[in-house]
């Protein structure tokens, strides 16, 4: 039985991918971690490729793949400079990942994702919004960019107004956009998170 | 291979249900239609029960179940008056359905869902919000309730402010809440829809 993955919005992306009828090749940018979403795509017959910048996250996804007997093909890489030819993949996504950089680098990364996407291919990306409870926390780098800490490690978080990422998709057809504010329990506390998700066609 | 269902937020509910460790019995209120979400739960080993008010929708779900060789156990019924004993199910949900009534009837229906839920069981329900593009259309029945038409058939739609349904869950623990505004293409037009989703524990 296929595992239920926690990356809920990617089920909608998977549905769009299935319905497109394109060859099932997919790239995940920021693919590491202990429950890699590429496992979902691999389970549905997609040829997976992933890149991950952080060696610790790469190791976690490697352990997951080994335990599940899956080859997820996740490599060390940098989404600001992808090592793939133009038009290499039918589908490219970055889930809960691209906003861990400054906004200028986010623009570069989205450009790279579009470059390696086939014409007619589909892109999913999501962004933190200014509705998030952590927006404003940490060292202010301007334009809602903050230096914060995750698990005692310094990290950049860039937050967006809900329409702010639109400009990055102006050369694509936006098929789906969702601006969402969620409240959930995290370590016993109720937290509020804000995301805006895009599905766009090249 | 398990079908990918279009009811994306129910994948999150399924994850909560799986993690609860409770007996896998589930009730869908408003279970009919051509792609019944109970198929998702049945695929993951849940004993399904559904009720559906509209005979046409009941027929569609029946045809689906027959084509897939599934027994989804969807019966004619009214969520304002459920024909099940108190505490009958570990999980109860109503997806994109309960708001097709006046707000007083919605309160009655949510009360009924809570009644048939086991103590410790989980409830999912979602509501249209005032952010929806159709809020304001049709005959105004007051309090953001409107008589509108779907496929030339008259229907009530009740719209809520994002915090307005909170009161219906005040005797439960809200584990997850998501207020979302989405834009998608529908018959070639870009439409904006608004929903607020709750997952709550009895």
Short mmCIF file of C-alpha atoms in Angstrom, two decimals:
data_model
loop_
_atom_site.label_atom_id
_atom_site.label_comp_id
_atom_site.label_asym_id
_atom_site.label_seq_id
_atom_site.Cartn_x
_atom_site.Cartn_y
_atom_site.Cartn_z
CA UNK A 1 0.00 0.00 0.00
CA UNK A 2 1.32 3.44 -0.93
CA UNK A 3 2.34 5.52 2.09
CA UNK A 4 0.31 8.66 2.82
CA UNK A 5 2.73 11.57 2.51
CA UNK A 6 2.52 14.68 4.67
CA UNK A 7 3.10 17.05 1.71
CA UNK A 8 -0.64 17.39 1.13
CA UNK A 9 -0.58 20.09 -1.60
CA UNK A 10 1.62 17.82 -3.74
CA UNK A 11 -1.31 15.43 -4.17
CA UNK A 12 -3.01 18.17 -6.17
CA UNK A 13 0.17 18.68 -8.21
CA UNK A 14 0.36 14.91 -8.79
CA UNK A 15 -3.22 15.02 -10.09
CA UNK A 16 -2.33 17.80 -12.55
CA UNK A 17 0.78 15.84 -13.62
CA UNK A 18 -1.20 12.63 -14.14
CA UNK A 19 -3.81 14.46 -16.18
CA UNK A 20 -1.24 16.22 -18.40
CA UNK A 21 -0.32 12.98 -20.12
CA UNK A 22 3.35 14.04 -20.31
CA UNK A 23 6.23 11.61 -19.84
CA UNK A 24 6.58 10.90 -16.11
CA UNK A 25 9.91 12.58 -15.33
CA UNK A 26 10.04 14.76 -12.22
CA UNK A 27 12.64 16.92 -10.45
CA UNK A 28 12.35 17.88 -6.76
CA UNK A 29 14.41 20.92 -5.73
CA UNK A 30 15.06 20.61 -2.01
CA UNK A 31 14.37 16.87 -2.07
CA UNK A 32 16.03 15.72 1.16
CA UNK A 33 14.66 15.00 4.62
CA UNK A 34 13.21 12.04 6.47
CA UNK A 35 10.05 11.75 4.37
CA UNK A 36 11.01 12.74 0.82
CA UNK A 37 8.03 13.64 -1.37
CA UNK A 38 9.73 12.00 -4.34
CA UNK A 39 8.62 8.73 -2.75
CA UNK A 40 5.04 9.71 -3.61
CA UNK A 41 5.90 10.38 -7.26
CA UNK A 42 8.02 7.22 -7.50
CA UNK A 43 5.06 5.23 -6.13
CA UNK A 44 2.94 6.52 -9.02
CA UNK A 45 5.45 5.49 -11.68
CA UNK A 46 7.40 8.74 -12.07
CA UNK A 47 11.14 8.60 -12.77
CA UNK A 48 12.45 10.70 -9.85
CA UNK A 49 15.39 13.06 -9.65
CA UNK A 50 16.07 15.29 -6.68
CA UNK A 51 18.64 17.80 -5.61
CA UNK A 52 19.43 18.73 -2.02
CA UNK A 53 21.90 21.35 -0.79
CA UNK A 54 22.19 20.23 2.85
CA UNK A 55 24.28 17.06 3.43
CA UNK A 56 22.34 16.22 6.62
CA UNK A 57 18.99 16.29 4.76
CA UNK A 58 20.56 14.31 1.92
CA UNK A 59 21.57 11.61 4.39
CA UNK A 60 18.04 11.44 5.84
CA UNK A 61 16.46 10.95 2.42
CA UNK A 62 19.10 8.36 1.61
CA UNK A 63 18.20 6.37 4.73
CA UNK A 64 14.50 6.61 3.86
CA UNK A 65 15.08 5.36 0.30
CA UNK A 66 17.22 2.48 1.54
CA UNK A 67 14.63 1.45 4.16
CA UNK A 68 11.87 1.52 1.53
CA UNK A 69 13.96 -0.13 -1.18
CA UNK A 70 13.39 2.86 -3.47
CA UNK A 71 15.86 4.57 -5.78
CA UNK A 72 14.91 8.22 -5.50
CA UNK A 73 18.03 9.50 -7.30
CA UNK A 74 18.59 12.43 -4.92
CA UNK A 75 21.90 14.18 -5.53
CA UNK A 76 23.80 16.98 -3.86
CA UNK A 77 22.98 20.15 -5.77
CA UNK A 78 22.10 23.83 -5.70
CA UNK A 79 18.78 25.02 -7.14
CA UNK A 80 20.34 28.41 -7.93
CA UNK A 81 22.45 26.63 -10.55
CA UNK A 82 20.95 23.35 -11.70
CA UNK A 83 23.26 20.86 -13.41
CA UNK A 84 20.61 19.76 -15.93
CA UNK A 85 20.12 20.71 -19.57
CA UNK A 86 17.24 22.97 -20.66
CA UNK A 87 13.94 21.08 -20.95
CA UNK A 88 15.09 17.98 -19.06
CA UNK A 89 11.91 17.28 -17.05
CA UNK A 90 8.14 17.22 -17.62
CA UNK A 91 7.54 18.24 -14.00
CA UNK A 92 9.57 20.26 -11.52
CA UNK A 93 8.62 21.18 -7.99
CA UNK A 94 9.99 22.72 -4.85
CA UNK A 95 7.91 22.19 -1.71
CA UNK A 96 8.54 24.15 1.52
CA UNK A 97 12.08 24.81 0.39
CA UNK A 98 12.77 27.70 -1.99
CA UNK A 99 12.03 30.39 0.62
CA UNK A 100 15.10 29.43 2.67
CA UNK A 101 17.09 32.00 0.70
CA UNK A 102 17.09 35.70 0.00
CA UNK A 103 14.46 36.87 -2.48
CA UNK A 104 16.99 37.55 -5.22
CA UNK A 105 18.19 33.93 -4.95
CA UNK A 106 14.59 32.71 -4.99
CA UNK A 107 14.10 34.50 -8.34
CA UNK A 108 17.26 32.83 -9.67
CA UNK A 109 16.08 29.41 -8.46
CA UNK A 110 12.61 29.70 -10.01
CA UNK A 111 14.27 30.77 -13.29
CA UNK A 112 16.44 27.66 -13.12
CA UNK A 113 13.41 25.43 -12.49
CA UNK A 114 11.67 26.94 -15.52
CA UNK A 115 14.80 26.44 -17.63
CA UNK A 116 15.04 22.69 -16.95
CA UNK A 117 11.28 22.24 -17.51
CA UNK A 118 10.08 21.00 -20.91
CA UNK A 119 7.78 23.31 -22.88
CA UNK A 120 4.25 22.43 -21.71
CA UNK A 121 5.66 21.04 -18.47
CA UNK A 122 4.29 21.85 -15.02
CA UNK A 123 5.95 23.64 -12.11
CA UNK A 124 4.87 23.63 -8.45
CA UNK A 125 6.43 26.02 -5.97
CA UNK A 126 5.27 27.42 -2.66
CA UNK A 127 6.31 30.41 -0.60
CA UNK A 128 5.97 31.57 3.00
CA UNK A 129 3.62 34.52 3.39
CA UNK A 130 3.66 37.51 5.69
CA UNK A 131 0.73 35.84 7.54
CA UNK A 132 3.18 33.37 9.08
CA UNK A 133 3.66 33.69 12.85
CA UNK A 134 7.44 33.92 12.45
CA UNK A 135 7.40 36.80 9.97
CA UNK A 136 9.17 39.63 11.82
CA UNK A 137 11.25 37.36 14.04
CA UNK A 138 15.07 37.50 13.93
CA UNK A 139 17.54 39.77 12.19
CA UNK A 140 15.69 41.96 9.67
CA UNK A 141 17.38 41.83 6.27
CA UNK A 142 14.70 44.02 4.66
CA UNK A 143 11.75 43.22 2.36
CA UNK A 144 10.40 40.59 4.82
CA UNK A 145 13.63 38.60 4.73
CA UNK A 146 14.80 37.45 8.17
CA UNK A 147 17.73 35.55 9.59
CA UNK A 148 16.19 33.07 12.02
CA UNK A 149 17.13 29.82 13.72
CA UNK A 150 15.76 26.34 13.01
CA UNK A 151 16.95 23.72 15.51
CA UNK A 152 19.69 26.14 16.65
CA UNK A 153 21.01 26.50 13.10
CA UNK A 154 20.88 29.90 11.37
CA UNK A 155 18.58 30.04 8.37
CA UNK A 156 17.13 32.70 6.09
CA UNK A 157 13.36 32.86 5.69
CA UNK A 158 11.84 35.08 3.00
CA UNK A 159 8.15 35.98 3.44
CA UNK A 160 5.88 37.18 0.63
CA UNK A 161 2.66 39.09 0.27
CA UNK A 162 0.15 36.76 -1.41
CA UNK A 163 0.50 38.38 -4.86
CA UNK A 164 4.21 39.11 -4.65
CA UNK A 165 5.43 35.85 -6.30
CA UNK A 166 3.04 36.35 -9.29
CA UNK A 167 5.76 38.17 -11.22
CA UNK A 168 7.95 35.04 -11.22
CA UNK A 169 5.24 33.19 -13.16
CA UNK A 170 4.26 35.93 -15.61
CA UNK A 171 5.82 34.01 -18.54
CA UNK A 172 3.79 30.90 -17.61
CA UNK A 173 0.11 30.00 -17.35
CA UNK A 174 -0.89 29.78 -13.69
CA UNK A 175 -3.30 26.84 -13.49
CA UNK A 176 -3.79 26.95 -9.73
CA UNK A 177 -2.88 29.29 -6.92
CA UNK A 178 -3.74 28.91 -3.25
CA UNK A 179 -3.17 31.41 -0.45
CA UNK A 180 -3.58 29.60 2.84
CA UNK A 181 -3.28 30.34 6.53
CA UNK A 182 -3.20 27.30 8.74
CA UNK A 183 -3.27 26.74 12.48
CA UNK A 184 -1.86 23.55 13.91
CA UNK A 185 -0.36 22.11 17.06
CA UNK A 186 3.43 22.03 17.12
CA UNK A 187 5.20 20.78 20.25
CA UNK A 188 1.99 21.40 22.18
CA UNK A 189 1.60 24.99 21.00
CA UNK A 190 -0.87 26.33 18.47
CA UNK A 191 1.04 27.98 15.63
CA UNK A 192 -0.12 29.92 12.58
CA UNK A 193 1.63 29.38 9.25
CA UNK A 194 1.10 31.11 5.94
CA UNK A 195 1.87 29.75 2.47
CA UNK A 196 1.01 30.55 -1.11
CA UNK A 197 1.23 27.68 -3.62
CA UNK A 198 1.45 27.90 -7.43
CA UNK A 199 0.98 25.33 -10.18
CA UNK A 200 2.05 26.81 -13.52
CA UNK A 201 2.50 25.55 -17.08
CA UNK A 202 5.51 26.48 -19.21
CA UNK B 1 -2.20 1.38 -7.81
CA UNK B 2 -4.40 3.58 -5.64
CA UNK B 3 -6.19 6.33 -7.59
CA UNK B 4 -5.22 9.92 -6.82
CA UNK B 5 -8.36 11.60 -5.50
CA UNK B 6 -9.22 15.24 -6.15
CA UNK B 7 -10.26 15.89 -2.54
CA UNK B 8 -6.75 17.04 -1.63
CA UNK B 9 -7.42 18.22 1.97
CA UNK B 10 -8.72 14.74 2.84
CA UNK B 11 -5.19 13.36 2.42
CA UNK B 12 -4.25 15.39 5.49
CA UNK B 13 -7.29 14.06 7.34
CA UNK B 14 -6.34 10.50 6.30
CA UNK B 15 -2.86 11.11 7.75
CA UNK B 16 -4.37 12.23 11.08
CA UNK B 17 -6.70 9.20 11.04
CA UNK B 18 -3.84 6.79 10.32
CA UNK B 19 -1.73 8.28 13.11
CA UNK B 20 -4.58 8.14 15.66
CA UNK B 21 -4.38 4.35 15.84
CA UNK B 22 -8.18 4.11 16.21
CA UNK B 23 -10.24 1.39 14.58
CA UNK B 24 -10.63 2.21 10.88
CA UNK B 25 -14.35 3.00 10.64
CA UNK B 26 -15.32 6.12 8.73
CA UNK B 27 -18.53 7.95 7.83
CA UNK B 28 -18.77 10.39 4.90
CA UNK B 29 -21.69 12.84 5.09
CA UNK B 30 -22.46 13.90 1.53
CA UNK B 31 -20.73 10.86 0.08
CA UNK B 32 -22.15 10.72 -3.43
CA UNK B 33 -20.88 11.93 -6.78
CA UNK B 34 -18.74 10.59 -9.59
CA UNK B 35 -15.51 10.39 -7.59
CA UNK B 36 -16.48 9.49 -4.02
CA UNK B 37 -13.76 10.24 -1.46
CA UNK B 38 -14.72 7.09 0.44
CA UNK B 39 -12.79 5.25 -2.28
CA UNK B 40 -9.62 6.80 -0.86
CA UNK B 41 -10.40 5.62 2.67
CA UNK B 42 -11.48 2.17 1.46
CA UNK B 43 -8.16 1.89 -0.42
CA UNK B 44 -6.34 2.42 2.87
CA UNK B 45 -8.24 -0.29 4.71
CA UNK B 46 -11.04 1.76 6.26
CA UNK B 47 -14.53 0.27 6.60
CA UNK B 48 -16.58 2.90 4.74
CA UNK B 49 -20.08 4.16 5.33
CA UNK B 50 -21.57 7.09 3.50
CA UNK B 51 -24.83 8.96 3.40
CA UNK B 52 -26.09 11.01 0.49
CA UNK B 53 -29.30 13.06 0.27
CA UNK B 54 -29.46 13.53 -3.51
CA UNK B 55 -30.57 10.41 -5.48
CA UNK B 56 -28.67 11.59 -8.60
CA UNK B 57 -25.39 11.85 -6.66
CA UNK B 58 -26.11 8.49 -5.02
CA UNK B 59 -26.45 6.91 -8.42
CA UNK B 60 -23.13 8.39 -9.58
CA UNK B 61 -21.25 7.02 -6.57
CA UNK B 62 -22.96 3.67 -7.08
CA UNK B 63 -21.72 3.51 -10.68
CA UNK B 64 -18.20 4.44 -9.54
CA UNK B 65 -18.16 1.72 -6.86
CA UNK B 66 -19.44 -0.86 -9.32
CA UNK B 67 -16.83 0.09 -11.96
CA UNK B 68 -14.05 -0.14 -9.37
CA UNK B 69 -15.39 -3.28 -7.72
CA UNK B 70 -15.57 -1.48 -4.36
CA UNK B 71 -18.29 -1.71 -1.72
CA UNK B 72 -18.47 1.85 -0.41
CA UNK B 73 -21.70 1.29 1.55
CA UNK B 74 -23.25 4.64 0.56
CA UNK B 75 -26.88 4.93 1.62
CA UNK B 76 -29.62 7.46 1.14
CA UNK B 77 -29.64 9.66 4.24
CA UNK B 78 -29.89 13.10 5.76
CA UNK B 79 -26.98 14.52 7.76
CA UNK B 80 -29.39 16.65 9.78
CA UNK B 81 -30.73 13.42 11.28
CA UNK B 82 -28.26 10.56 11.07
CA UNK B 83 -29.62 7.04 11.45
CA UNK B 84 -26.62 5.80 13.46
CA UNK B 85 -26.19 5.27 17.19
CA UNK B 86 -24.04 7.60 19.31
CA UNK B 87 -20.31 6.83 19.01
CA UNK B 88 -20.62 4.59 15.94
CA UNK B 89 -17.52 5.76 14.02
CA UNK B 90 -13.86 6.58 14.76
CA UNK B 91 -13.83 9.11 11.93
CA UNK B 92 -16.52 11.29 10.39
CA UNK B 93 -16.11 13.82 7.63
CA UNK B 94 -18.07 16.06 5.32
CA UNK B 95 -16.14 17.50 2.38
CA UNK B 96 -17.52 20.34 0.22
CA UNK B 97 -21.00 19.40 1.29
CA UNK B 98 -22.35 20.71 4.60
CA UNK B 99 -22.61 24.33 3.40
CA UNK B 100 -25.39 23.43 0.92
CA UNK B 101 -27.90 24.26 3.64
CA UNK B 102 -28.95 27.17 5.81
CA UNK B 103 -26.62 27.93 8.71
CA UNK B 104 -29.06 26.63 11.32
CA UNK B 105 -29.17 23.29 9.50
CA UNK B 106 -25.36 23.26 9.27
CA UNK B 107 -25.21 23.56 13.08
CA UNK B 108 -27.65 20.65 13.40
CA UNK B 109 -25.60 18.55 10.96
CA UNK B 110 -22.27 19.17 12.72
CA UNK B 111 -23.96 18.25 16.02
CA UNK B 112 -25.13 15.00 14.45
CA UNK B 113 -21.62 14.23 13.14
CA UNK B 114 -20.22 14.78 16.63
CA UNK B 115 -22.91 12.56 18.13
CA UNK B 116 -22.09 9.55 15.96
CA UNK B 117 -18.34 10.03 16.53
CA UNK B 118 -16.61 7.89 19.17
CA UNK B 119 -14.97 9.75 22.08
CA UNK B 120 -11.41 10.49 20.89
CA UNK B 121 -12.56 10.24 17.27
CA UNK B 122 -11.72 12.77 14.56
CA UNK B 123 -14.01 15.03 12.55
CA UNK B 124 -13.22 16.85 9.30
CA UNK B 125 -15.56 19.47 7.93
CA UNK B 126 -15.09 22.39 5.59
CA UNK B 127 -17.09 25.52 4.88
CA UNK B 128 -17.33 28.10 2.12
CA UNK B 129 -15.98 31.49 3.12
CA UNK B 130 -17.03 35.02 2.26
CA UNK B 131 -13.87 35.20 0.09
CA UNK B 132 -15.59 32.98 -2.48
CA UNK B 133 -16.40 34.68 -5.80
CA UNK B 134 -20.04 33.60 -5.60
CA UNK B 135 -20.68 35.07 -2.16
CA UNK B 136 -23.30 37.76 -2.77
CA UNK B 137 -24.79 36.10 -5.88
CA UNK B 138 -28.45 35.07 -5.96
CA UNK B 139 -31.35 35.57 -3.60
CA UNK B 140 -30.07 36.98 -0.29
CA UNK B 141 -31.44 34.97 2.64
CA UNK B 142 -29.40 36.97 5.17
CA UNK B 143 -26.22 36.19 7.12
CA UNK B 144 -24.32 35.33 3.89
CA UNK B 145 -26.81 32.65 2.93
CA UNK B 146 -27.82 32.72 -0.75
CA UNK B 147 -30.15 30.82 -3.00
CA UNK B 148 -28.12 30.13 -6.15
CA UNK B 149 -28.15 27.75 -9.09
CA UNK B 150 -25.78 24.86 -9.80
CA UNK B 151 -26.31 23.29 -13.22
CA UNK B 152 -29.72 25.05 -13.44
CA UNK B 153 -30.85 23.50 -10.15
CA UNK B 154 -31.62 25.76 -7.17
CA UNK B 155 -29.26 25.30 -4.23
CA UNK B 156 -28.51 27.09 -0.96
CA UNK B 157 -24.93 28.16 -0.29
CA UNK B 158 -23.95 29.42 3.17
CA UNK B 159 -20.72 31.44 3.38
CA UNK B 160 -18.73 32.00 6.58
CA UNK B 161 -16.19 34.44 7.90
CA UNK B 162 -13.00 32.47 8.64
CA UNK B 163 -13.59 32.33 12.41
CA UNK B 164 -17.36 31.95 12.28
CA UNK B 165 -17.47 28.11 12.36
CA UNK B 166 -15.14 28.02 15.43
CA UNK B 167 -18.13 27.98 17.75
CA UNK B 168 -19.31 24.65 16.32
CA UNK B 169 -16.07 23.03 17.50
CA UNK B 170 -15.77 24.68 20.91
CA UNK B 171 -16.49 21.37 22.69
CA UNK B 172 -13.72 19.65 20.69
CA UNK B 173 -9.96 20.05 20.33
CA UNK B 174 -9.19 21.68 16.99
CA UNK B 175 -6.03 19.92 15.73
CA UNK B 176 -5.84 21.70 12.41
CA UNK B 177 -7.58 24.63 10.75
CA UNK B 178 -6.87 26.06 7.32
CA UNK B 179 -8.33 29.21 5.78
CA UNK B 180 -7.62 29.13 2.06
CA UNK B 181 -8.37 31.21 -1.00
CA UNK B 182 -7.70 29.49 -4.27
CA UNK B 183 -7.72 30.57 -7.90
CA UNK B 184 -8.23 27.99 -10.61
CA UNK B 185 -9.44 27.62 -14.16
CA UNK B 186 -13.04 26.46 -14.50
CA UNK B 187 -14.55 26.15 -17.98
CA UNK B 188 -11.80 28.44 -19.27
CA UNK B 189 -12.42 31.16 -16.69
CA UNK B 190 -10.26 31.99 -13.67
CA UNK B 191 -12.40 31.68 -10.54
CA UNK B 192 -11.66 32.43 -6.87
CA UNK B 193 -12.94 30.08 -4.19
CA UNK B 194 -12.74 30.35 -0.43
CA UNK B 195 -12.84 27.52 2.12
CA UNK B 196 -12.03 26.98 5.74
CA UNK B 197 -11.23 23.41 6.82
CA UNK B 198 -11.28 21.95 10.35
CA UNK B 199 -9.89 18.74 11.82
CA UNK B 200 -11.13 18.33 15.40
CA UNK B 201 -10.96 15.63 18.08
CA UNK B 202 -13.97 14.67 20.21
#
